[in-house]
Tab-separated table of C-alpha atoms in Angstrom:
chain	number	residue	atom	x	y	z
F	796	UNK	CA	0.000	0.000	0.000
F	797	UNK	CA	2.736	2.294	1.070
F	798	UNK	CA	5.708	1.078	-0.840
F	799	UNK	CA	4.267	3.042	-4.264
F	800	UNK	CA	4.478	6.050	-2.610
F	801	UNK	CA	7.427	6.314	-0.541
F	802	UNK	CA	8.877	9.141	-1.918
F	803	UNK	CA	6.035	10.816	-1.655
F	804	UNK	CA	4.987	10.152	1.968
F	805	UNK	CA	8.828	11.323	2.944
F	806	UNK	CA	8.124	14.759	1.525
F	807	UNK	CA	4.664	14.984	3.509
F	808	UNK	CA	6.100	13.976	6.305
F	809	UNK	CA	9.496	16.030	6.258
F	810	UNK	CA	6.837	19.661	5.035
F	811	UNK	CA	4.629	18.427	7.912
F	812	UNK	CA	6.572	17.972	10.275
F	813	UNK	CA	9.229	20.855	9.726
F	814	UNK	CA	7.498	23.463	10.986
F	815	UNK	CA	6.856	21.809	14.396
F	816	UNK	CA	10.656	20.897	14.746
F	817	UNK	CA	11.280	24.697	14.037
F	818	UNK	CA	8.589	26.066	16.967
F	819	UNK	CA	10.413	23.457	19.326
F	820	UNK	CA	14.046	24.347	18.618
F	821	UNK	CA	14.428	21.037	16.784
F	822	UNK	CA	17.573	20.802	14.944
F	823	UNK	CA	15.917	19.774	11.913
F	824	UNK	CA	19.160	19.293	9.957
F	825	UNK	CA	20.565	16.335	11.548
F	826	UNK	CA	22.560	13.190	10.720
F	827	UNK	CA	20.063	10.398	9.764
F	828	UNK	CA	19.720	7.743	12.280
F	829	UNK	CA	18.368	4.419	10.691
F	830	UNK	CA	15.096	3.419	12.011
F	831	UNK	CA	15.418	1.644	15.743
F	832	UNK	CA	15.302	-2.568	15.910
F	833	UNK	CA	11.937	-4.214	15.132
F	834	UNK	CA	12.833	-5.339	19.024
F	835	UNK	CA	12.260	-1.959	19.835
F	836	UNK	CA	10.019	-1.081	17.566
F	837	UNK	CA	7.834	-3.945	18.843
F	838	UNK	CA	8.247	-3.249	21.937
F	839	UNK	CA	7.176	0.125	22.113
F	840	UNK	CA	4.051	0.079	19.959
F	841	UNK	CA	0.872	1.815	21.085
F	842	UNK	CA	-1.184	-1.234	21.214
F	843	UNK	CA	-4.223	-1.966	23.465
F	844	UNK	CA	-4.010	-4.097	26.719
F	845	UNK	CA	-4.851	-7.880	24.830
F	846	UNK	CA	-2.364	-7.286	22.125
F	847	UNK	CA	0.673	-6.226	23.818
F	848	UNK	CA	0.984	-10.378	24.518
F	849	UNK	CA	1.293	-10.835	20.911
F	850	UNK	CA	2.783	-7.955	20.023
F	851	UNK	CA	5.348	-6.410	22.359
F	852	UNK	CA	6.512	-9.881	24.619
F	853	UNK	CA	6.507	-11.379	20.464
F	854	UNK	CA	9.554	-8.831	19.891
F	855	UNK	CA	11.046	-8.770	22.961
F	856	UNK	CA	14.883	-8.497	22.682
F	857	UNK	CA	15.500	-11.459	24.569
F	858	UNK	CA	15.507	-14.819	22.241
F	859	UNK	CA	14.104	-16.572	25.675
F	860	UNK	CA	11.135	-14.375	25.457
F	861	UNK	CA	10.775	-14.178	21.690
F	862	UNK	CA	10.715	-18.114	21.424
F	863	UNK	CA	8.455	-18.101	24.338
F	864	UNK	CA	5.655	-15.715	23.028
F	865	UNK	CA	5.915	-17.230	19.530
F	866	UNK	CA	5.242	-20.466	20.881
F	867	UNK	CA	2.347	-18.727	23.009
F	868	UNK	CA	0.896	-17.309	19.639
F	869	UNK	CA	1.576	-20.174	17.389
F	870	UNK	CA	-0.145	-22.601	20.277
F	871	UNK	CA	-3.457	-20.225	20.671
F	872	UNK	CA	-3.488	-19.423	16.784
F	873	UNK	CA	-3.705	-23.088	16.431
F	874	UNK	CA	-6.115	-24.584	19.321
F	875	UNK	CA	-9.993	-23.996	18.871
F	876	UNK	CA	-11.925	-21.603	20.802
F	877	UNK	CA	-13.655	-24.075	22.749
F	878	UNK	CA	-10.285	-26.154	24.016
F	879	UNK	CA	-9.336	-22.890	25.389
F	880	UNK	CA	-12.419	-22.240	27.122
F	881	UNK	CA	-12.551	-25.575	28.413
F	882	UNK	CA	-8.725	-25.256	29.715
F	883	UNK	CA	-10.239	-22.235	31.635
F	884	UNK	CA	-12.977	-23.134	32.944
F	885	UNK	CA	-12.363	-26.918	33.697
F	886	UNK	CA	-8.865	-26.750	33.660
F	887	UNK	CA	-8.425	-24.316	36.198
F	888	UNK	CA	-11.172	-25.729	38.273
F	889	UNK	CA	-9.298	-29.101	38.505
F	890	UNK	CA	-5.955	-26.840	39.377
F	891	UNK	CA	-8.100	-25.581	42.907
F	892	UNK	CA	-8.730	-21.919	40.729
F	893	UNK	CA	-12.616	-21.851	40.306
F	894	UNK	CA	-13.514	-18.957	38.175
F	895	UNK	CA	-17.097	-18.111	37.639
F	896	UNK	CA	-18.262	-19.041	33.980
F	897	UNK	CA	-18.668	-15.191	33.050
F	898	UNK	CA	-14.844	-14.771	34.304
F	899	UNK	CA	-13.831	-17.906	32.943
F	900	UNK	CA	-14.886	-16.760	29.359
F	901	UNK	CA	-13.781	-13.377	29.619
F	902	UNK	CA	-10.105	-14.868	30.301
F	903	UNK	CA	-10.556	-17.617	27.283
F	904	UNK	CA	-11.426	-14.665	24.836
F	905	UNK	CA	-8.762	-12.559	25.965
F	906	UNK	CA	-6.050	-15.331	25.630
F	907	UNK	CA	-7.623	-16.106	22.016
F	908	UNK	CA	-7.812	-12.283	20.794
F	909	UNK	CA	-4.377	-11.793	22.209
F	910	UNK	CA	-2.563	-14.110	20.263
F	911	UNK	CA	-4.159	-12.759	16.851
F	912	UNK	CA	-4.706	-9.420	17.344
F	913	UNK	CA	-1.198	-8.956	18.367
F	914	UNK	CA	0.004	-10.378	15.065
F	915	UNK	CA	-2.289	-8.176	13.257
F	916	UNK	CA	-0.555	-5.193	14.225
F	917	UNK	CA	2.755	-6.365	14.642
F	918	UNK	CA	2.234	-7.120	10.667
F	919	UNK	CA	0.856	-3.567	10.392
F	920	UNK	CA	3.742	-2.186	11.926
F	921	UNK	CA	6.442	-4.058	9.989
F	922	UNK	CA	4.770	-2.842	6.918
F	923	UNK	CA	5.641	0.952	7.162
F	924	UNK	CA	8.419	1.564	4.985
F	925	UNK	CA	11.645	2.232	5.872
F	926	UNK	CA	12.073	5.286	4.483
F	927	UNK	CA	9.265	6.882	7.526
F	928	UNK	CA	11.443	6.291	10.213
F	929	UNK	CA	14.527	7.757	8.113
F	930	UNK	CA	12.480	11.139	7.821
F	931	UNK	CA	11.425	11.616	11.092
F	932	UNK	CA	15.175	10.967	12.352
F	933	UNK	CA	16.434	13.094	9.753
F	934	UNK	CA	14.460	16.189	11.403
F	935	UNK	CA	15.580	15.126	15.251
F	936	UNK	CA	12.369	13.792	16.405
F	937	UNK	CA	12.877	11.005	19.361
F	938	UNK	CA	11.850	7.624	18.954
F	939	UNK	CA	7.998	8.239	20.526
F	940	UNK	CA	7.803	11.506	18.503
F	941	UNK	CA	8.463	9.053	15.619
F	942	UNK	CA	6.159	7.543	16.621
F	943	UNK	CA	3.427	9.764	17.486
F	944	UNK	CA	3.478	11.662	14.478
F	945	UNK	CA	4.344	9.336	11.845
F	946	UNK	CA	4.479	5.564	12.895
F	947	UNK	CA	1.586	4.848	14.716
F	948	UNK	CA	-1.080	6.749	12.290
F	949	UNK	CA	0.104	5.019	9.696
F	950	UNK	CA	0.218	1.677	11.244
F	951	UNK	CA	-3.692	2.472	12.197
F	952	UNK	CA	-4.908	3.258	8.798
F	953	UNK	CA	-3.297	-0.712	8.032
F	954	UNK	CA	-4.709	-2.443	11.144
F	955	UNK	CA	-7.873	-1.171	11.226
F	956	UNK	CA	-9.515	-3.350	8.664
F	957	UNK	CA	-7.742	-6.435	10.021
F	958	UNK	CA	-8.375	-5.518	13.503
F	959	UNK	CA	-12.414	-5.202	12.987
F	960	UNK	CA	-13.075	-7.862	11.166
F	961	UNK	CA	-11.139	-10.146	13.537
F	962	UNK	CA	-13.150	-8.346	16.549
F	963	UNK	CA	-16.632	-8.820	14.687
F	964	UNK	CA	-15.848	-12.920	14.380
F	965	UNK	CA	-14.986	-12.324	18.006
F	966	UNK	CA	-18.528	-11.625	18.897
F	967	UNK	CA	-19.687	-14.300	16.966
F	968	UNK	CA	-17.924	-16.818	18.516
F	969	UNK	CA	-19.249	-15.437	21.925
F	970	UNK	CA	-21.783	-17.727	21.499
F	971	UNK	CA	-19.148	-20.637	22.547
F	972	UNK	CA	-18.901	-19.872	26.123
F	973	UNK	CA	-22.397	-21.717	26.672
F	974	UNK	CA	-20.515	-24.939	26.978
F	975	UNK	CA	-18.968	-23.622	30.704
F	976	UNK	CA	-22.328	-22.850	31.704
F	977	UNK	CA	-22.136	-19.322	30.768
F	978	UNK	CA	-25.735	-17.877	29.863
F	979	UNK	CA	-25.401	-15.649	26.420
F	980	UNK	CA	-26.836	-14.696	23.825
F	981	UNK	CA	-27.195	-18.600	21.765
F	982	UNK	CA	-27.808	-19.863	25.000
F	983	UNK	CA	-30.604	-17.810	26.256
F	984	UNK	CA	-32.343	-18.970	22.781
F	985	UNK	CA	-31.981	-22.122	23.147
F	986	UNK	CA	-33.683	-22.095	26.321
F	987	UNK	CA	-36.251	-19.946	25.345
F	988	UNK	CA	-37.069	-22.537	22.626
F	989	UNK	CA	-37.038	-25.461	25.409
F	990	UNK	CA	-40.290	-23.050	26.459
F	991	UNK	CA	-41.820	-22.266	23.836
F	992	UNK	CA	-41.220	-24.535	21.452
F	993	UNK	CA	-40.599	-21.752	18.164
F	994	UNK	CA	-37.256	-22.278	17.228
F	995	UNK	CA	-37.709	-20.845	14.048
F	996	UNK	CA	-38.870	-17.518	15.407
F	997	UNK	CA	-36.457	-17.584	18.757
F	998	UNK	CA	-33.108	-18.223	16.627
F	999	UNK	CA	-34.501	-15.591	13.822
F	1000	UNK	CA	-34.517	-13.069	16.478
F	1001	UNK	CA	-31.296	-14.298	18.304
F	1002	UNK	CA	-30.088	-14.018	14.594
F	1003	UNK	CA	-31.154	-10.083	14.151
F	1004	UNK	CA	-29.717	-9.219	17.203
F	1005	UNK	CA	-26.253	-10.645	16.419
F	1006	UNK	CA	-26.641	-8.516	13.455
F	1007	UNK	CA	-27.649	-5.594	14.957
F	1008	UNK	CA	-24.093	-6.287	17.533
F	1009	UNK	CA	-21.824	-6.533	14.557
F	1010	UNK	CA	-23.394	-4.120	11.916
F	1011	UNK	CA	-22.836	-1.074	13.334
F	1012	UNK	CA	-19.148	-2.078	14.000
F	1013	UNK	CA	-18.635	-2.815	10.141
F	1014	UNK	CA	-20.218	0.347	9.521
F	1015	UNK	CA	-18.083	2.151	11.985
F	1016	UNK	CA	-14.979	0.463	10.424
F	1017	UNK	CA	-15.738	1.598	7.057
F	1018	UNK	CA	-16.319	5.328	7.778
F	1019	UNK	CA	-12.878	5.678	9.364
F	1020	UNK	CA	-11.265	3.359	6.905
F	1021	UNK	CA	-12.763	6.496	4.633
F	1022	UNK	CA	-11.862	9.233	6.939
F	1023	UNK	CA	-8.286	7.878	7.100
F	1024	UNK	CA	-7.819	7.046	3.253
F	1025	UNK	CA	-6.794	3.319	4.285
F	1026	UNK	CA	-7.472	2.320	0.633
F	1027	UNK	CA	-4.875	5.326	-0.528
């Protein structure tokens, strides 16, 4: 997306950002100073609570803790849903930890979204070209201006597709934690059917409001995918 117009994005960067250096006494002629590590970069990414598992421990400069976390997300990324809300619930339960159902699922979800959301933008952020972090350096900006004013916008604009859609399967597979016991959405019809015996209209409705959960995130997604130019 980015690597057509490189050039480009330099010059809008170093014209944007130029005028800030010079109303904070920025040297803005500087030596340029390549771009940190992705260790660092990793490691210092604006990303929310369940993704800094994935993302930041996933780039940690120790190979101890890199092979750890990239077992973590390969293991998640490759178990079913339910397993892990079974290991949760169950699991922990036979360990002496008894969580309640509601906790137990909120813990399985986490531990799934972690492992894939923090790929997601660790992708994102490997994809910004090179030539960003060159341009910001080359004006004297520190490493979290760097990132503040160039990095991380442009690393939104790519995850925010990825990131959505992944969050709207998320609520979809809600529906799962029924098998701890946990009383949802899916569940709640299918005991409402037990009762009155309309599955047809029960699941229709369970159905619309599922839709009326996820559609208005899709919708959401799109208008800032628009307001940011993430198809540019």
């Amino acid at each position: 997306m980015y690597g057509e117009n490189n050039g480009a994005q330099s010059g809008f960067v170093l014209s944007a950002l130029r005028s800030q250096c010079a109303e904070q006494g920025v040297n803005c002629i500087a030596f340029p100073v390549y771009p940190p590590s992705d260790d660092r970069v990793f490691s210092a990414a604006g990303v929310p609570v369940a993704e800094v598992a994935g993302a930041g421990v996933h780039s940690a400069p120790k190979p101890a803790l890199r092979t750890a976390a990239s077992g973590y997300i390969q293991l998640i990324q490759g178990t079913p849903l339910l397993i892990v809300l079974f290991l949760s619930y169950y699991g922990l339960a036979i360990m002496g930890l008894k969580l309640a159902p509601i906790v137990a699922a909120g813990l399985a979800l986490t531990i799934y979204a972690a492992a894939f959301l923090g790929e997601i933008w660790r992708g994102a952020l490997q994809a910004i070209p090179r030539t960003q972090w060159e341009a910001g350096a080359s004006l004297g900006l520190s490493f979290p201006s760097q990132l503040r004013y160039i990095i991380v916008p442009q690393e939104i604009r790519l995850a925010i597709p990825p990131t959505v859609g992944f969050l709207v399967q998320l609520i979809k597979n809600t529906s799962l934690a029924a098998v701890i016991g946990f009383v949802e959405l899916t569940r709640e019809g299918q005991l409402t059917t037990a009762v009155t015996f309309r599955p047809f209209a029960v699941y229709l409705t369970v159905a619309a409001l599922y839709f009326l959960l996820c559609f208005p995130l899709a919708q959401w997604s799109r208008r800032l995918e628009r307001r940011l130019h993430v198809a540019r």
